[in-house]
Coordinates of C-alpha atoms and ligand atoms in Angstrom, one line a residue:
M1 CA 43.3 184.4 162.1
T2 CA 40.6 182.1 163.7
A3 CA 40.8 178.4 163.3
T4 CA 38.5 176.3 161.9
I5 CA 37.1 174.0 164.1
I6 CA 37.3 170.2 163.4
D7 CA 33.9 168.8 163.8
G8 CA 34.5 165.2 165.5
T9 CA 30.8 164.4 165.7
A10 CA 30.4 164.9 161.7
I11 CA 33.5 163.4 160.6
S12 CA 32.3 160.2 162.8
K13 CA 29.1 160.0 161.3
K14 CA 30.6 160.0 157.6
V15 CA 33.0 157.3 158.8
R16 CA 30.1 155.3 160.5
E17 CA 28.1 155.4 157.2
D18 CA 31.0 153.5 155.7
I19 CA 31.3 151.0 158.6
A20 CA 27.4 150.4 158.2
T21 CA 27.9 149.6 154.6
Q22 CA 30.8 147.2 155.2
V23 CA 28.7 145.4 158.0
Q24 CA 25.9 145.0 155.4
E25 CA 28.5 143.5 152.9
L26 CA 30.0 141.2 155.5
K27 CA 26.3 139.9 156.8
N28 CA 25.6 139.3 153.1
K29 CA 28.8 136.9 153.0
G30 CA 27.3 135.4 156.3
V31 CA 29.9 137.1 158.9
T32 CA 27.9 139.5 161.5
P33 CA 30.9 141.5 163.3
G34 CA 30.3 140.7 167.0
L35 CA 32.2 142.9 169.9
A36 CA 32.2 142.0 173.2
V37 CA 32.7 144.4 176.2
I38 CA 33.6 143.5 179.7
L39 CA 33.0 146.1 182.6
V40 CA 34.3 145.0 186.1
G41 CA 32.9 147.2 189.0
D42 CA 30.5 150.2 188.8
N43 CA 32.8 153.0 187.7
Q44 CA 30.0 155.6 186.4
A45 CA 32.1 157.0 183.9
S46 CA 33.0 153.7 182.4
K47 CA 29.2 152.6 182.5
T48 CA 28.6 155.5 180.2
Y49 CA 31.5 154.8 177.7
V50 CA 30.4 151.2 177.9
A51 CA 26.6 152.1 177.1
N52 CA 27.6 154.2 174.3
K53 CA 29.7 151.4 172.8
E54 CA 27.0 148.9 172.6
K55 CA 24.6 151.6 171.2
T56 CA 26.7 152.3 168.7
C57 CA 27.3 148.7 167.7
R58 CA 23.3 148.4 167.2
E59 CA 22.9 151.4 164.9
L60 CA 25.8 149.9 162.9
G61 CA 24.0 146.6 162.5
M62 CA 26.9 144.7 164.4
Y63 CA 26.2 141.9 167.4
S64 CA 27.4 143.1 170.7
V65 CA 27.6 141.5 174.1
L66 CA 28.0 143.5 177.3
L67 CA 29.4 141.6 180.4
E68 CA 29.0 143.4 183.4
L69 CA 30.8 141.7 186.5
P70 CA 30.9 142.6 189.8
E71 CA 33.7 144.6 191.7
S72 CA 34.7 141.2 193.5
T73 CA 35.2 139.2 190.2
S74 CA 38.6 137.6 190.9
Q75 CA 41.3 137.7 188.0
E76 CA 41.0 134.3 187.5
E77 CA 37.2 134.6 186.7
L78 CA 37.8 137.5 184.7
L79 CA 40.7 135.5 182.6
A80 CA 38.1 132.6 182.2
H81 CA 35.8 135.2 180.6
I82 CA 38.0 136.2 178.1
N83 CA 39.2 132.4 177.4
D84 CA 35.7 131.9 176.4
L85 CA 35.3 135.1 174.4
N86 CA 38.5 133.9 172.6
Q87 CA 37.0 130.9 171.5
D88 CA 33.7 132.3 170.6
E89 CA 33.0 132.2 166.9
K90 CA 30.4 135.1 167.0
I91 CA 32.8 137.4 168.8
H92 CA 35.6 139.3 166.5
G93 CA 36.5 142.1 169.0
I94 CA 37.1 142.0 173.0
L95 CA 37.4 145.1 175.1
V96 CA 37.9 145.2 178.5
Q97 CA 37.0 148.7 179.9
L98 CA 39.8 150.3 181.9
P99 CA 40.5 151.1 184.6
L100 CA 40.2 147.7 186.3
P101 CA 39.5 147.3 190.4
G102 CA 43.1 147.3 192.1
H103 CA 43.2 143.6 192.7
I104 CA 43.3 142.8 189.0
E105 CA 46.5 143.1 186.9
E106 CA 45.9 145.0 184.0
K107 CA 48.6 143.7 182.4
A108 CA 47.8 139.8 182.6
V109 CA 44.3 140.5 181.4
L110 CA 45.4 142.8 178.1
D111 CA 47.7 140.1 177.6
A112 CA 45.1 137.4 177.6
I113 CA 43.2 138.7 174.5
L114 CA 43.7 137.2 171.4
P115 CA 45.7 139.5 169.4
E116 CA 43.3 139.4 166.3
K117 CA 40.3 140.0 168.8
D118 CA 42.3 142.9 170.7
V119 CA 40.2 145.9 169.1
D120 CA 41.7 148.0 171.6
G121 CA 45.2 147.3 170.2
F122 CA 46.6 147.2 173.7
H123 CA 48.2 143.6 173.3
P124 CA 51.9 143.6 173.1
V125 CA 51.9 142.1 169.7
N126 CA 49.5 144.7 168.4
I127 CA 51.7 147.6 169.8
G128 CA 54.8 145.7 168.3
R129 CA 53.5 145.5 164.9
L130 CA 52.4 149.1 165.2
M131 CA 56.2 150.0 166.2
T132 CA 57.6 147.9 163.5
G133 CA 55.1 149.8 160.8
Q134 CA 52.9 146.6 160.3
D135 CA 49.0 146.9 159.6
T136 CA 47.3 145.8 162.5
L137 CA 44.4 146.8 165.3
F138 CA 45.7 150.3 166.1
P139 CA 44.5 151.9 169.3
C140 CA 41.0 153.7 168.9
T141 CA 41.8 157.3 170.0
P142 CA 45.2 157.6 168.0
Y143 CA 43.8 156.0 165.2
G144 CA 40.9 158.4 165.5
I145 CA 43.2 161.3 165.4
M146 CA 44.7 160.0 162.3
V147 CA 41.6 159.9 160.3
M148 CA 40.5 163.5 161.7
L149 CA 44.2 165.1 160.1
D150 CA 43.5 163.3 157.1
H151 CA 39.8 164.4 156.5
I152 CA 41.2 168.2 157.1
G153 CA 44.1 167.6 154.4
C154 CA 46.6 167.6 157.0
N155 CA 49.6 165.3 155.6
P156 CA 52.1 164.7 158.7
E157 CA 55.0 164.1 156.3
G158 CA 57.9 166.3 156.9
K159 CA 56.0 168.0 159.8
H160 CA 56.9 168.5 163.0
A161 CA 54.4 166.6 165.5
V162 CA 54.6 167.4 169.3
V163 CA 53.2 165.0 171.3
V164 CA 52.4 166.2 175.0
G165 CA 51.6 163.2 177.1
R166 CA 52.9 159.7 176.9
S167 CA 50.2 157.4 178.0
N168 CA 50.0 153.9 176.2
I169 CA 46.9 154.4 175.4
V170 CA 47.1 157.7 173.5
G171 CA 50.7 159.6 173.8
K172 CA 52.7 156.8 172.7
P173 CA 50.8 155.1 169.9
V174 CA 49.6 158.5 168.4
G175 CA 53.4 159.6 168.4
Q176 CA 54.3 156.2 166.5
L177 CA 51.4 156.6 163.9
L178 CA 52.6 160.0 163.3
L179 CA 56.0 158.6 162.7
N180 CA 55.1 156.0 160.5
R181 CA 53.4 158.8 158.1
N182 CA 56.8 160.3 157.9
A183 CA 56.5 163.1 160.8
T184 CA 59.3 164.2 162.9
V185 CA 57.8 163.6 166.5
T186 CA 58.7 165.0 169.5
Y187 CA 57.1 163.7 172.9
C188 CA 57.0 166.2 175.8
H189 CA 55.5 165.2 179.7
S190 CA 55.4 166.1 183.0
K191 CA 59.3 166.2 183.5
T192 CA 60.0 168.4 180.4
A193 CA 61.8 171.3 181.3
D194 CA 60.3 173.9 178.9
L195 CA 57.1 172.8 177.4
A196 CA 56.7 175.9 175.2
K197 CA 60.1 175.6 173.6
Y198 CA 58.8 172.2 172.0
T199 CA 55.2 173.0 171.5
S200 CA 55.9 176.5 169.7
D201 CA 57.5 174.8 166.9
A202 CA 54.7 172.0 166.5
D203 CA 53.1 172.1 162.8
I204 CA 51.1 169.3 164.6
L205 CA 50.5 169.6 168.5
I206 CA 48.7 166.6 170.3
A207 CA 47.9 167.4 173.9
A208 CA 47.0 164.1 175.9
V209 CA 47.9 165.0 179.6
G210 CA 44.6 165.8 181.5
V211 CA 45.6 169.2 182.5
R212 CA 43.1 171.8 182.0
D213 CA 44.1 174.7 180.1
L214 CA 47.8 173.4 180.0
I215 CA 48.0 174.6 176.4
R216 CA 47.7 178.5 175.9
A217 CA 48.0 180.7 173.0
E218 CA 52.0 181.2 173.8
H219 CA 52.6 177.6 173.6
V220 CA 51.3 177.2 169.8
K221 CA 52.9 178.3 166.5
P222 CA 50.6 180.4 164.3
G223 CA 48.8 178.0 161.9
A224 CA 49.4 175.0 163.7
V225 CA 46.9 172.0 163.9
V226 CA 46.0 171.4 167.4
I227 CA 44.2 168.4 168.6
D228 CA 42.8 168.2 172.3
V229 CA 42.6 164.6 173.6
G230 CA 42.0 165.8 177.3
M231 CA 38.6 165.2 179.1
N232 CA 38.9 167.3 182.3
R233 CA 36.3 168.6 184.3
N234 CA 36.2 172.3 185.2
E235 CA 34.2 173.8 188.6
E236 CA 30.9 173.4 187.1
G237 CA 31.4 169.8 186.2
K238 CA 31.5 170.8 182.5
L239 CA 33.8 168.8 180.0
C240 CA 36.7 170.5 179.3
G241 CA 40.2 169.9 177.3
D242 CA 43.8 170.2 177.8
V243 CA 43.7 173.4 175.5
A244 CA 42.8 176.9 176.5
F245 CA 40.3 176.9 173.4
N246 CA 39.2 180.3 173.2
D247 CA 42.8 181.7 173.1
V248 CA 44.5 179.1 171.0
K249 CA 41.6 179.2 168.4
E250 CA 43.1 182.7 167.6
V251 CA 46.5 181.2 166.7
A252 CA 46.0 177.6 165.3
S253 CA 44.7 176.9 161.8
F254 CA 42.6 173.8 162.8
I255 CA 41.5 173.1 166.3
T256 CA 39.5 170.3 167.8
P257 CA 36.9 171.4 170.6
V258 CA 36.0 169.4 173.7
P259 CA 33.4 167.9 173.5
K260 CA 32.4 166.9 170.1
G261 CA 35.8 166.7 169.0
V262 CA 38.3 163.5 169.3
G263 CA 35.8 161.6 171.7
P264 CA 33.1 160.6 169.0
M265 CA 36.1 159.3 166.9
T266 CA 37.1 156.7 169.3
I267 CA 34.1 154.7 169.4
T268 CA 33.9 155.1 165.8
M269 CA 37.2 153.5 165.5
L270 CA 36.3 150.9 167.7
M271 CA 33.5 149.8 165.5
H272 CA 36.2 149.9 162.6
N273 CA 38.5 147.7 164.2
T274 CA 35.9 145.2 165.0
V275 CA 35.0 145.1 161.6
K276 CA 38.5 144.9 160.6
A277 CA 39.2 142.2 163.0
A278 CA 36.0 140.0 161.6
K279 CA 37.4 140.7 157.9
R280 CA 40.8 139.3 159.0
I281 CA 39.4 136.2 161.2
H282 CA 37.2 135.3 158.1
S283 CA 40.1 136.3 155.5
L284 CA 37.6 138.4 153.8
Ligands
LIG301 N1 39.3 153.5 179.7 C1 39.5 154.7 179.1 N2 39.8 154.8 177.7 C2 39.6 153.5 177.4 C3 40.1 152.7 176.0 O1 40.2 153.3 175.0 N3 39.8 151.7 176.0 C4 39.4 150.6 177.2 N4 39.5 149.4 177.3 N5 39.2 151.5 178.4 C5 39.3 152.9 178.4

């Protein structure tokens, strides 16, 4: 069996069309969803991500502000910018691009964003809401994965979902979203003694560790749905995931490629969250 490839670009396009319609409806009611992105320092990868976020905002008819701050920005200065944006009525979503320079405490910055404007879903209030099964702004990559599963008709209820990786950005929240949809969830990580023992029982396998080719055919149950969140570079500098794609696609029923898999969904869900935040703030 050869797996069906889950086309993240195509799914993204569909979702973005729906978001553009919602943006127009909001504009008709006098509200233009607005996103502020803050970038501190000049990390090249971050610059590319941030430019893409701005471009997508514009394509969907949203308002966007990009704050590019120098590496030398103090924590106090950054917090003052966040405070201004918290109070800015034109801004419904605030995103601080990570990683931050070493002298700035990430937690203090994420905690300063109003939970209602926290379109990354990283604020402890939003994480708490996610854990207790309430609707809120969910982290973009995990949320994008759920939309992809829905799109291929994969209902997590009753399935064994194995999440490899336990980051705050992807692993932990995607496991929680799957649990909220009644999956049985197992988390694996760098200290897991026998990775294959767990992954080979997975109906849904999420790889989010950042180790190229960690997941090979022998790790995968025949017919499993495999989602690859890895963003690694090979020797030639080519983007590749955590899954040995060519081998695993012969075992899985569905698989996401890298690139053009989960990646495009992340920005799409950021746009979705910004529209959702605007609707909530204006009670629309
Ligand atoms: N850096 C890498 N991924 C992300 C993300 O999802 N959000 C933010 N703010 N920074 C990131």
